[in-house]
mmCIF file of N, CA and C in Angstrom:
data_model
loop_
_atom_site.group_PDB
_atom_site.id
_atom_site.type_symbol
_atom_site.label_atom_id
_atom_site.label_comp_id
_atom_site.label_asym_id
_atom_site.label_seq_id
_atom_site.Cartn_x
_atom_site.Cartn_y
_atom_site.Cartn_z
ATOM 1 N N UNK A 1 -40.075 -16.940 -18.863
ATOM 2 C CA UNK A 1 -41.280 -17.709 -19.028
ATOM 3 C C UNK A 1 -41.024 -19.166 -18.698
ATOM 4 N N UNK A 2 -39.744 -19.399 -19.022
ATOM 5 C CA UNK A 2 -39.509 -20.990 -18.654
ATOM 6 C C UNK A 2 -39.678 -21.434 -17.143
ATOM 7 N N UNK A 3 -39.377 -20.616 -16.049
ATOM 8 C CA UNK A 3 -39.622 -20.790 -14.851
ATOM 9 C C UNK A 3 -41.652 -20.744 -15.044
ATOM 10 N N UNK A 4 -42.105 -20.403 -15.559
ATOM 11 C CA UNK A 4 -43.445 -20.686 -15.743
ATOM 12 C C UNK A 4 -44.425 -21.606 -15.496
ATOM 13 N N UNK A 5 -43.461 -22.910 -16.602
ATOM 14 C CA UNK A 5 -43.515 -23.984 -16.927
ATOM 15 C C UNK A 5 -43.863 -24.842 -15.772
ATOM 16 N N UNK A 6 -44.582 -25.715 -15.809
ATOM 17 C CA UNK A 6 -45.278 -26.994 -15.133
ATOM 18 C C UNK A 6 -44.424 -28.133 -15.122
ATOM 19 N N UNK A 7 -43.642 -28.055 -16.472
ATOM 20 C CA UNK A 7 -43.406 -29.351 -16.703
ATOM 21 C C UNK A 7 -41.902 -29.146 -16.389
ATOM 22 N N UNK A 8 -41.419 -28.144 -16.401
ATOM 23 C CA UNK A 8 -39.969 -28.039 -16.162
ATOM 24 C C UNK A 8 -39.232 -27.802 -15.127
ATOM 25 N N UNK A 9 -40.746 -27.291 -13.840
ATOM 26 C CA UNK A 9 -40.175 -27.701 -12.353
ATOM 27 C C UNK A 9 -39.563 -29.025 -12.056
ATOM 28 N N UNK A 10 -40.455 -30.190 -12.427
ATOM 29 C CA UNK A 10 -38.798 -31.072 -12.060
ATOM 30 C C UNK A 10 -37.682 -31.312 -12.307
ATOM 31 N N UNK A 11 -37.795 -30.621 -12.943
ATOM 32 C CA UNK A 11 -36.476 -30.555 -13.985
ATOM 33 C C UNK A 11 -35.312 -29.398 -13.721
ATOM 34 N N UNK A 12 -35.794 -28.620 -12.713
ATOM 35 C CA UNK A 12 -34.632 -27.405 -12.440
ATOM 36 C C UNK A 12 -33.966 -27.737 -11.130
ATOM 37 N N UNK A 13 -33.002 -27.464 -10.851
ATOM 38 C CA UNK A 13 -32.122 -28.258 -9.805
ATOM 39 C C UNK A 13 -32.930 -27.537 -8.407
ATOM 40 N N UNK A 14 -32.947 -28.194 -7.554
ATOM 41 C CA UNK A 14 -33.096 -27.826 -6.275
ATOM 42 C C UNK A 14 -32.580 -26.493 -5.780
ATOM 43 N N UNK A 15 -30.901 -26.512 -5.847
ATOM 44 C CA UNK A 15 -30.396 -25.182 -5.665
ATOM 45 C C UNK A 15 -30.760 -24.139 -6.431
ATOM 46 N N UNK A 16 -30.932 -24.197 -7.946
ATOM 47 C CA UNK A 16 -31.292 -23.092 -8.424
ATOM 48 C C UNK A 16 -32.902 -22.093 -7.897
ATOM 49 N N UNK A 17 -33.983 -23.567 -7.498
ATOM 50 C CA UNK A 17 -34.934 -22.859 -6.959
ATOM 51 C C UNK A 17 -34.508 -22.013 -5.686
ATOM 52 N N UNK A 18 -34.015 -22.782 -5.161
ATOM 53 C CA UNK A 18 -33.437 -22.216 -3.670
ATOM 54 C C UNK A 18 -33.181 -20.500 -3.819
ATOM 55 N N UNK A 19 -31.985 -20.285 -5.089
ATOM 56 C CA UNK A 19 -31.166 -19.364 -5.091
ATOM 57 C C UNK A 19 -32.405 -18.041 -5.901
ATOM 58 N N UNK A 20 -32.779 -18.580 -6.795
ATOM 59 C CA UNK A 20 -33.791 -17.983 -7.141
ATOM 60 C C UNK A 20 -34.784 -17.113 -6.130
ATOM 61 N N UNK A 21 -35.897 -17.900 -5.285
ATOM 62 C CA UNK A 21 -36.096 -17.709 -4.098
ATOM 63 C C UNK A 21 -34.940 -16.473 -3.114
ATOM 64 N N UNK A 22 -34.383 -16.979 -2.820
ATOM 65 C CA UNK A 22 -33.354 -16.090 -1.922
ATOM 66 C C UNK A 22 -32.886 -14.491 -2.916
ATOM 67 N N UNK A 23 -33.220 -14.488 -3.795
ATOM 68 C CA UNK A 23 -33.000 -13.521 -4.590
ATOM 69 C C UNK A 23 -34.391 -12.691 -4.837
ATOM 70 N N UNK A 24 -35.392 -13.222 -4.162
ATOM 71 C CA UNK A 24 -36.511 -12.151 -4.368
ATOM 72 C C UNK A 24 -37.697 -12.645 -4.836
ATOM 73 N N UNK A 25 -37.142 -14.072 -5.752
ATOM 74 C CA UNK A 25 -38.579 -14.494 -7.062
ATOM 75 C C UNK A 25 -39.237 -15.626 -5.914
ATOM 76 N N UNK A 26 -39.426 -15.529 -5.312
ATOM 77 C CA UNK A 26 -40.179 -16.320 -4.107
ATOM 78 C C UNK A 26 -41.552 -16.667 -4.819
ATOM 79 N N UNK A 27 -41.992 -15.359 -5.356
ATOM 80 C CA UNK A 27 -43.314 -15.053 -5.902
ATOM 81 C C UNK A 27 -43.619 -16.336 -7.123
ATOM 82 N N UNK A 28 -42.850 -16.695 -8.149
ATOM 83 C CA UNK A 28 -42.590 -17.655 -9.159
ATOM 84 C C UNK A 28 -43.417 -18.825 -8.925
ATOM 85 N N UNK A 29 -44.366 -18.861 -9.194
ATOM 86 C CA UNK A 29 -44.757 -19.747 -9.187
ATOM 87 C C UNK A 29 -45.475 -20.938 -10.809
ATOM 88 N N UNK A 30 -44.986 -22.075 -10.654
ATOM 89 C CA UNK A 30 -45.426 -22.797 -11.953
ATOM 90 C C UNK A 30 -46.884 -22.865 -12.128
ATOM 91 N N UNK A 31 -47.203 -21.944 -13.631
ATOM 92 C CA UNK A 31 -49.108 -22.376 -13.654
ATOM 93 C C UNK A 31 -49.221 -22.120 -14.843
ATOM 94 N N UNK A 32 -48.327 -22.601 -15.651
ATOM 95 C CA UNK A 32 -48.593 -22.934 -17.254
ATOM 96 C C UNK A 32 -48.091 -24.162 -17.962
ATOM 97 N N UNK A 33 -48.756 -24.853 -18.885
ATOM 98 C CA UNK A 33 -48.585 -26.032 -19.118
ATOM 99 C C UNK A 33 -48.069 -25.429 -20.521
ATOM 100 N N UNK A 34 -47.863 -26.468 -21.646
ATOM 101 C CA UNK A 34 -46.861 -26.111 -23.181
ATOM 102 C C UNK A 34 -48.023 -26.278 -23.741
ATOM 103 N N UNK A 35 -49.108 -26.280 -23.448
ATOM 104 C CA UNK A 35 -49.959 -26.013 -24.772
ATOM 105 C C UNK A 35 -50.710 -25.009 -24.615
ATOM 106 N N UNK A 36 -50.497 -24.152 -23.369
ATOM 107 C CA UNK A 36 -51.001 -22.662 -22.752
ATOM 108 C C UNK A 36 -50.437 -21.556 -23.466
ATOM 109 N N UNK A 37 -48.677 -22.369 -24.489
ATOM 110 C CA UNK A 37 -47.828 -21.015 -25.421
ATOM 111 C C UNK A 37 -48.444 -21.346 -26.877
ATOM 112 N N UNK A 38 -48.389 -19.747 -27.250
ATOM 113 C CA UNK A 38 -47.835 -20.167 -28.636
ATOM 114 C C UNK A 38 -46.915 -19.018 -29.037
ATOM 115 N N UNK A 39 -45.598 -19.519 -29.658
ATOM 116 C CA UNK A 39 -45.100 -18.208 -30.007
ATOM 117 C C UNK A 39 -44.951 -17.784 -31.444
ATOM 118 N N UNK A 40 -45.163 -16.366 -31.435
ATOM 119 C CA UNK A 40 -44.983 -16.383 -32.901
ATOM 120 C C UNK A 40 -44.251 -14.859 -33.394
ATOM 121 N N UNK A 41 -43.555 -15.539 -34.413
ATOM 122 C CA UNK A 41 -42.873 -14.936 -35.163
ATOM 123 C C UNK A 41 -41.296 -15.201 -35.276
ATOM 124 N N UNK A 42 -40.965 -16.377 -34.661
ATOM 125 C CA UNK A 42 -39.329 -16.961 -34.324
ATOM 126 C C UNK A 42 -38.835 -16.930 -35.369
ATOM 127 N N UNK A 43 -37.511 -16.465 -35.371
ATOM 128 C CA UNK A 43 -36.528 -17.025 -36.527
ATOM 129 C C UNK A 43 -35.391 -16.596 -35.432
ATOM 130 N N UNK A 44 -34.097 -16.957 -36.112
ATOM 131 C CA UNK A 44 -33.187 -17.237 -35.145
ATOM 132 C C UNK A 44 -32.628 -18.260 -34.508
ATOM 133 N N UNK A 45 -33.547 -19.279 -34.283
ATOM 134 C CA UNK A 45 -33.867 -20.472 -33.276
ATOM 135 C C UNK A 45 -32.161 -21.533 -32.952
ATOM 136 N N UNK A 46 -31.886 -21.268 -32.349
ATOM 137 C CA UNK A 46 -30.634 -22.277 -32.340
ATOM 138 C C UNK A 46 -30.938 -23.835 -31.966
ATOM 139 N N UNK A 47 -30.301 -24.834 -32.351
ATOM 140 C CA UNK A 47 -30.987 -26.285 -32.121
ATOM 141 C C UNK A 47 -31.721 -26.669 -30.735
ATOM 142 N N UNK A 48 -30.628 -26.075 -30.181
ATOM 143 C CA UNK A 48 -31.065 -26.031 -28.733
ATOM 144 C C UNK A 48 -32.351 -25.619 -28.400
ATOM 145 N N UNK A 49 -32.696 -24.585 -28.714
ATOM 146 C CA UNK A 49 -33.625 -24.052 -28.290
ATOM 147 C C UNK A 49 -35.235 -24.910 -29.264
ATOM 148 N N UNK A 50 -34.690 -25.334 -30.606
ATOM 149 C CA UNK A 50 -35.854 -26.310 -31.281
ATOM 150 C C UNK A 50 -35.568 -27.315 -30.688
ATOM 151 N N UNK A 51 -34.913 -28.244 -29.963
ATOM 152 C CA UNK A 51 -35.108 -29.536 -29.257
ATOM 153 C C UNK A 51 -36.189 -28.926 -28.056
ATOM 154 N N UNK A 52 -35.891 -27.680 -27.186
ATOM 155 C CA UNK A 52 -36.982 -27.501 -26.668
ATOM 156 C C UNK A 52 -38.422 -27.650 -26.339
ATOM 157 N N UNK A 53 -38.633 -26.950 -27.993
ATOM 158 C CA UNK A 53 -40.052 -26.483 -28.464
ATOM 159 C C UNK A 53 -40.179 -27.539 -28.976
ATOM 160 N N UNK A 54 -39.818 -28.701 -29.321
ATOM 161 C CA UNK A 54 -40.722 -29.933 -30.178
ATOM 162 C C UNK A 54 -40.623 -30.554 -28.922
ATOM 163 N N UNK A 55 -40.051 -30.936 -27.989
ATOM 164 C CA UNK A 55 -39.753 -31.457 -26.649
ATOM 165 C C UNK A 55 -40.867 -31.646 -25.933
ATOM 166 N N UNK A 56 -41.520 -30.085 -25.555
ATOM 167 C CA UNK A 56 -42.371 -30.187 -24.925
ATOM 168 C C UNK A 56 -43.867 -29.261 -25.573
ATOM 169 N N UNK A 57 -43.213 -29.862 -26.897
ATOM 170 C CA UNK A 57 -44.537 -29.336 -27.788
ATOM 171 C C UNK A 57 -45.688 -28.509 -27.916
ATOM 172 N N UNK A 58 -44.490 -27.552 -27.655
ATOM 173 C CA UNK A 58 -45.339 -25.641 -27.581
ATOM 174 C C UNK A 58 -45.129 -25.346 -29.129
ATOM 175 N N UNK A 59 -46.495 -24.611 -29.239
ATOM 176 C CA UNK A 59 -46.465 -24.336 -30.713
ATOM 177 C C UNK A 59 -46.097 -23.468 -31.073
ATOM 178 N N UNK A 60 -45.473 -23.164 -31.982
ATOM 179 C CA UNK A 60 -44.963 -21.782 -32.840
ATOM 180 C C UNK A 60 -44.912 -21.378 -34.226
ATOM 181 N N UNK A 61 -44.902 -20.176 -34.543
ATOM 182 C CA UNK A 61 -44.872 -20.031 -35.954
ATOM 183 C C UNK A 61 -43.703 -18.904 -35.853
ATOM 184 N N UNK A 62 -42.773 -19.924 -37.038
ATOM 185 C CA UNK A 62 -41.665 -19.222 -37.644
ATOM 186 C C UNK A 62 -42.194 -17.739 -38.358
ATOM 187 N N UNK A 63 -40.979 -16.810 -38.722
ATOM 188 C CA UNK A 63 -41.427 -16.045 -39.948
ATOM 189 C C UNK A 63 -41.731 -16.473 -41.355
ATOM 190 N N UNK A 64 -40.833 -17.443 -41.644
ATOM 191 C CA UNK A 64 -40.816 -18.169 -42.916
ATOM 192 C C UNK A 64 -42.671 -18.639 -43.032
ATOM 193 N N UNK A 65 -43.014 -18.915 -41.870
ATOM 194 C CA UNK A 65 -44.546 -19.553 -41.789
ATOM 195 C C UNK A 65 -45.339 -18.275 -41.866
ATOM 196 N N UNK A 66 -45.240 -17.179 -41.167
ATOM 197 C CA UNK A 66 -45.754 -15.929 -41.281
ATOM 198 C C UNK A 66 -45.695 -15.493 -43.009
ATOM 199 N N UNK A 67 -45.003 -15.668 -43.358
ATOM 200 C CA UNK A 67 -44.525 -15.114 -44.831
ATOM 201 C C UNK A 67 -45.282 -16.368 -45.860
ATOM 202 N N UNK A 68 -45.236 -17.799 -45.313
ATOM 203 C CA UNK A 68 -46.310 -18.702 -46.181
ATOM 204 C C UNK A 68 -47.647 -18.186 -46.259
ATOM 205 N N UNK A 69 -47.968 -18.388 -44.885
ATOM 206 C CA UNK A 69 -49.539 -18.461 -44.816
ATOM 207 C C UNK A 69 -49.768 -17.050 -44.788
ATOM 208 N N UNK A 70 -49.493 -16.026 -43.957
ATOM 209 C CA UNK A 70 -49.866 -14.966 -43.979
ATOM 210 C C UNK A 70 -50.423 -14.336 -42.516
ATOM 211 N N UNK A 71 -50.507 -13.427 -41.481
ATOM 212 C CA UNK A 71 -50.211 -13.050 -40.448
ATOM 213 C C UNK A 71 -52.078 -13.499 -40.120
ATOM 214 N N UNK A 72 -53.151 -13.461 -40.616
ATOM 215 C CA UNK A 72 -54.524 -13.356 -40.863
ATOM 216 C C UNK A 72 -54.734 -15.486 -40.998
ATOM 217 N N UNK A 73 -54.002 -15.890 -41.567
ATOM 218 C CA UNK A 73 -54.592 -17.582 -40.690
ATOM 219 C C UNK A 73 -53.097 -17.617 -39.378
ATOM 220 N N UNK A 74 -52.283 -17.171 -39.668
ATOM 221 C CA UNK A 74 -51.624 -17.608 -38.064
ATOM 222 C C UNK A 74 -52.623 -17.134 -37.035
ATOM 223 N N UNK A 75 -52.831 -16.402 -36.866
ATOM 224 C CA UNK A 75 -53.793 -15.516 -35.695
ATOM 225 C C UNK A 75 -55.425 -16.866 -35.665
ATOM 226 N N UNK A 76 -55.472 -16.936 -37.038
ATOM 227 C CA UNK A 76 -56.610 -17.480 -37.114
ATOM 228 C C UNK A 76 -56.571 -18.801 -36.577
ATOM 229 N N UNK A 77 -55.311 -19.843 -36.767
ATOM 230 C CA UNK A 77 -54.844 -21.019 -35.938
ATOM 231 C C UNK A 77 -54.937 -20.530 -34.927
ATOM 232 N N UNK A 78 -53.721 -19.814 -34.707
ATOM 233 C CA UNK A 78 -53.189 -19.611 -33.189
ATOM 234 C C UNK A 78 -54.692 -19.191 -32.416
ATOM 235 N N UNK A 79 -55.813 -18.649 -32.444
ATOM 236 C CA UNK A 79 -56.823 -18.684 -31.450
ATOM 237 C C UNK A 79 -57.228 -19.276 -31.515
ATOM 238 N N UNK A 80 -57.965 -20.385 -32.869
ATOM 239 C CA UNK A 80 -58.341 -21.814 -32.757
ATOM 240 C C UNK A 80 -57.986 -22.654 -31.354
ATOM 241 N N UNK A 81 -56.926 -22.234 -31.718
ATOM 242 C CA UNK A 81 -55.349 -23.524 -30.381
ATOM 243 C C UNK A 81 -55.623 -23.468 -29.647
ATOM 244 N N UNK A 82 -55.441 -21.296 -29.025
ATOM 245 C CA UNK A 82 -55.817 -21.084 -27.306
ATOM 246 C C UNK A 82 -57.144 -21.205 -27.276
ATOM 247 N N UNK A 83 -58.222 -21.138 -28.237
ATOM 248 C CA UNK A 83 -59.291 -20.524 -26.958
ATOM 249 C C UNK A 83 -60.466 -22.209 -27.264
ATOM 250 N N UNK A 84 -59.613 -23.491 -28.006
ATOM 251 C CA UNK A 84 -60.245 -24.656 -28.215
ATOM 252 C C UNK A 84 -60.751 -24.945 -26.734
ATOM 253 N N UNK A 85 -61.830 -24.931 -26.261
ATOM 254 C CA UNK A 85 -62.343 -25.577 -25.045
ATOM 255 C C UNK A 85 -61.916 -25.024 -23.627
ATOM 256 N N UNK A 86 -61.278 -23.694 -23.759
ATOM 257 C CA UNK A 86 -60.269 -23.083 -22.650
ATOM 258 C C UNK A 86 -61.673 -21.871 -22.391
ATOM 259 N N UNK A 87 -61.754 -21.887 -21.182
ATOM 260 C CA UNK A 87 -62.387 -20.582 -20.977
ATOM 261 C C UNK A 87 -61.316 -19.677 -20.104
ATOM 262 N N UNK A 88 -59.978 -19.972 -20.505
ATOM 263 C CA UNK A 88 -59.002 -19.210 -19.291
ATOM 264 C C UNK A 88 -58.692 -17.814 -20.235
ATOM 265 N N UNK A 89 -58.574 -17.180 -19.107
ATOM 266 C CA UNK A 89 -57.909 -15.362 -19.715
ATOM 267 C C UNK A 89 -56.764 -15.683 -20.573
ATOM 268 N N UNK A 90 -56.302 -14.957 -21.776
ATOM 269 C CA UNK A 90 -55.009 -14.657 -22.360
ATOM 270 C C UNK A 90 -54.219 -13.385 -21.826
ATOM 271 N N UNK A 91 -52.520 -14.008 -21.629
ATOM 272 C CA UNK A 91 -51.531 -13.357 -21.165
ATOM 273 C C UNK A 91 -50.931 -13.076 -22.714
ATOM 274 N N UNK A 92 -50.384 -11.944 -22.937
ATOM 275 C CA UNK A 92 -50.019 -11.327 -23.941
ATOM 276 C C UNK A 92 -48.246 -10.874 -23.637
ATOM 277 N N UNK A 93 -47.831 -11.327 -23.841
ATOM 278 C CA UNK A 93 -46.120 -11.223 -23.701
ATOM 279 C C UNK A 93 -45.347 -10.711 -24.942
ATOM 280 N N UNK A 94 -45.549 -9.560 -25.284
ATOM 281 C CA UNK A 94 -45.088 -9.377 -26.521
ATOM 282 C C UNK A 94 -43.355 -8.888 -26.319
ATOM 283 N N UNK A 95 -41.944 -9.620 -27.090
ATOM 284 C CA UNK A 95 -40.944 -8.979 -26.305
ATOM 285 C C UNK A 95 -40.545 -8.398 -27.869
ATOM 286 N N UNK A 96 -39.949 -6.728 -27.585
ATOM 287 C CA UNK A 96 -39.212 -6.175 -28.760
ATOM 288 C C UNK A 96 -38.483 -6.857 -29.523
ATOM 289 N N UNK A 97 -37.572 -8.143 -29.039
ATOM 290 C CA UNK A 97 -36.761 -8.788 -30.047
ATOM 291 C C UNK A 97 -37.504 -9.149 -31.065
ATOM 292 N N UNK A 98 -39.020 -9.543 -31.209
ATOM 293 C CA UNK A 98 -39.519 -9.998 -32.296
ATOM 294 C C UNK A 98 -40.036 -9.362 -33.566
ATOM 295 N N UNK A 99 -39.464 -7.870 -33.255
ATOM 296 C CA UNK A 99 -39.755 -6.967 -34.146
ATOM 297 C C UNK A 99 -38.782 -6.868 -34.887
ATOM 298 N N UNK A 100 -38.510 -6.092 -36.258
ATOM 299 C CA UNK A 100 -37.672 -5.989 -36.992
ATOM 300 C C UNK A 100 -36.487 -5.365 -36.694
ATOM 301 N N UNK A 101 -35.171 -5.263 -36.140
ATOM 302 C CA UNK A 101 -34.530 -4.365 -35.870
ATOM 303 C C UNK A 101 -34.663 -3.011 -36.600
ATOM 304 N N UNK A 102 -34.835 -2.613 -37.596
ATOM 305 C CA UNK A 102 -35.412 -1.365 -38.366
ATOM 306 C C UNK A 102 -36.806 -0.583 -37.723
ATOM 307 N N UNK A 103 -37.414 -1.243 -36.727
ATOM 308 C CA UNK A 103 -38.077 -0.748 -36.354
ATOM 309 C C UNK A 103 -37.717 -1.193 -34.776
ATOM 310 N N UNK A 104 -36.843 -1.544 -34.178
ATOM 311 C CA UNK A 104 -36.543 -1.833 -32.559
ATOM 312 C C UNK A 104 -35.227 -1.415 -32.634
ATOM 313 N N UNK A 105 -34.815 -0.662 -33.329
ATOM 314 C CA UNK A 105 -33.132 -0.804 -33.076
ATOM 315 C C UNK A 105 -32.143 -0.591 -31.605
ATOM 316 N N UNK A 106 -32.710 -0.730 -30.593
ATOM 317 C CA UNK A 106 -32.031 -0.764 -29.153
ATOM 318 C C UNK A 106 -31.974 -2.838 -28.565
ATOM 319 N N UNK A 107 -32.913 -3.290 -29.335
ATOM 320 C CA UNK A 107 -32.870 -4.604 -28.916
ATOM 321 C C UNK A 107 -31.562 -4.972 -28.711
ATOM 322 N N UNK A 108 -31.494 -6.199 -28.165
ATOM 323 C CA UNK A 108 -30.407 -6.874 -27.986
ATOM 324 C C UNK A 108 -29.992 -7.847 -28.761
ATOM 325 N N UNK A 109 -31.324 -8.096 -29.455
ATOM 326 C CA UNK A 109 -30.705 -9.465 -30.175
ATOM 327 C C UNK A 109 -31.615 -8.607 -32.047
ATOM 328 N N UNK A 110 -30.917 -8.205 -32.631
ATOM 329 C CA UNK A 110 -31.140 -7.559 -33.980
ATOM 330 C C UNK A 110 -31.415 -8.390 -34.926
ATOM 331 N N UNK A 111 -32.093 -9.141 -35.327
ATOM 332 C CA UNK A 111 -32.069 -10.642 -35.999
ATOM 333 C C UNK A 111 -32.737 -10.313 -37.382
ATOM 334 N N UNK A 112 -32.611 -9.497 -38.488
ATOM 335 C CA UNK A 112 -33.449 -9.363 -39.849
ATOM 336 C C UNK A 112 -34.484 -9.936 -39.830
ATOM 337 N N UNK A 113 -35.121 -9.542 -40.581
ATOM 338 C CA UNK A 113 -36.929 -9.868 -40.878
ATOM 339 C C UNK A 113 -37.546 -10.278 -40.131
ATOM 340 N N UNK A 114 -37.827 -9.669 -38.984
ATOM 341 C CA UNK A 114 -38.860 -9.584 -37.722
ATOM 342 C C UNK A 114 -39.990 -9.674 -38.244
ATOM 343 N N UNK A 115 -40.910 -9.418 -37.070
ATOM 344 C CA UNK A 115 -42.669 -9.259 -37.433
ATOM 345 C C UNK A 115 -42.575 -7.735 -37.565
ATOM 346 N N UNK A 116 -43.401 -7.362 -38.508
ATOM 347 C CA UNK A 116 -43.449 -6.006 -39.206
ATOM 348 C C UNK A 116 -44.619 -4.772 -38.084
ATOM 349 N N UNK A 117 -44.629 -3.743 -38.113
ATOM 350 C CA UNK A 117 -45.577 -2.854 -36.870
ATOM 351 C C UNK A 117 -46.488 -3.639 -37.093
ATOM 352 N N UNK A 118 -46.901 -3.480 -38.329
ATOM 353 C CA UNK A 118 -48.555 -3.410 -38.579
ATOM 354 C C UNK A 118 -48.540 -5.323 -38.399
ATOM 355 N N UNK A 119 -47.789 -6.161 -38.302
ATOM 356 C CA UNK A 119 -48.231 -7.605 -38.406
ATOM 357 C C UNK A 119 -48.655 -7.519 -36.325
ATOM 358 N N UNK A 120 -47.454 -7.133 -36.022
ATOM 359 C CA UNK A 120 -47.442 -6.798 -34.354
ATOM 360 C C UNK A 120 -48.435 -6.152 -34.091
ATOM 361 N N UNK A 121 -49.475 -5.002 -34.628
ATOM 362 C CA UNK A 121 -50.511 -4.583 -34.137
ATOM 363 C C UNK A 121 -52.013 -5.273 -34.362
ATOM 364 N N UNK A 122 -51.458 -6.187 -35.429
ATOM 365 C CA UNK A 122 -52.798 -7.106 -36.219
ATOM 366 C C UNK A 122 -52.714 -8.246 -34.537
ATOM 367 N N UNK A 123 -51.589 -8.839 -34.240
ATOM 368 C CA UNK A 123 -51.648 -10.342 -33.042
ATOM 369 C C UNK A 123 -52.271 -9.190 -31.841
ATOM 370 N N UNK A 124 -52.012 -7.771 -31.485
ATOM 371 C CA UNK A 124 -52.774 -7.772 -30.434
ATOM 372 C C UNK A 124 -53.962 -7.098 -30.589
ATOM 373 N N UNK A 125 -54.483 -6.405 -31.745
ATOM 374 C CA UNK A 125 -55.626 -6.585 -32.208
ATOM 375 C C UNK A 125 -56.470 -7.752 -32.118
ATOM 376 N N UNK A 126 -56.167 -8.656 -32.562
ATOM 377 C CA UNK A 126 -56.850 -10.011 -32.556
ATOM 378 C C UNK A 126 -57.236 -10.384 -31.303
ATOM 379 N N UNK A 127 -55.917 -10.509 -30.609
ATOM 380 C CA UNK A 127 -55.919 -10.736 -29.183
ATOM 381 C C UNK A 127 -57.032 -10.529 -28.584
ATOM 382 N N UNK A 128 -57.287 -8.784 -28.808
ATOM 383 C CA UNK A 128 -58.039 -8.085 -27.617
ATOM 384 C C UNK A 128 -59.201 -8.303 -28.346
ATOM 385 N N UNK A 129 -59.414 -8.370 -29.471
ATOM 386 C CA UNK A 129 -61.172 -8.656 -29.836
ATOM 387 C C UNK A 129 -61.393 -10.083 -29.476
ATOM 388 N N UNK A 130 -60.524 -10.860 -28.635
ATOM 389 C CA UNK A 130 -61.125 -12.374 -28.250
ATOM 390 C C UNK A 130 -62.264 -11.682 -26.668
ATOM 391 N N UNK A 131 -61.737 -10.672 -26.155
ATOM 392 C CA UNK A 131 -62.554 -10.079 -25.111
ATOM 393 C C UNK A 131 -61.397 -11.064 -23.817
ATOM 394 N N UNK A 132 -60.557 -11.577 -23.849
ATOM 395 C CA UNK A 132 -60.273 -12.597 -22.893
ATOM 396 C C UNK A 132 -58.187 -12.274 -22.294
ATOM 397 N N UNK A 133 -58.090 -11.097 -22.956
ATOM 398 C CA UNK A 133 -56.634 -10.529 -22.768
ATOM 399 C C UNK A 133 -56.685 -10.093 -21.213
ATOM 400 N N UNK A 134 -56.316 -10.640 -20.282
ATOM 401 C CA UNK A 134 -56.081 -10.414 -18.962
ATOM 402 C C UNK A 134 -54.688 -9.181 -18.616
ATOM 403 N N UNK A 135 -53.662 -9.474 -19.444
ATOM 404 C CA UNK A 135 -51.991 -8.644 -18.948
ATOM 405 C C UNK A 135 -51.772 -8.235 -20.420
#
């Protein structure tokens, strides 16, 4: 998704586009800005990766935040966010790591207290009753 990014094409070296390109992703093209994400359900996060996300100030909700507020106002923010003044389609990227390993156990990255089935079927529930889920 980071090749995605708008803001992080200048920021990737010349050669890597190059090599990228020459490898097939020709197609790649940048057409999302950081307030087009939101991700949710992170835990895990290494610093690195939170200098990121406050960096270029994509929003997210931890589990710890899932477990405050409750899966029913995240959803309820989080479409506030996307669909404030946007008449653009929603892309839905849901990746297995964010599930519980007890319920993904082939993932790669096994990280305790994931988003639970039923929290994962409530975000694309929601999703799809916005009428605006494109992928």
């Amino acid at each position: 998704m980071v090749f995605l990014l708008l803001l992080i094409l200048k920021k990737i070296p010349c050669n890597l586009l190059t090599l990228l390109k020459a490898r097939g992703f020709s197609w790649i093209t940048p057409c999302l800005s950081a307030e087009d994400i939101v991700y949710i359900g992170l835990r895990d996060v290494d610093t690195a990766e939170h200098g990121i996300l406050k960096s270029l100030g994509i929003k997210y909700y931890s589990m710890t935040e899932i477990d405050q507020l409750g899966i029913g106002k995240v959803m309820e923010e989080t479409l506030s966010y996307l669909l404030a003044n946007k008449k653009r389609p929603i892309h839905l990227s849901f990746d297995v790591d964010g599930l519980d390993p007890s319920l993904a156990s082939a993932t790669g990255t096994p990280v305790p207290g994931g988003v639970t089935l039923r929290e994962g079927i409530y975000i694309a529930e929601e999703l799809y009753r916005t009428g605006k889920i494109n992928t």
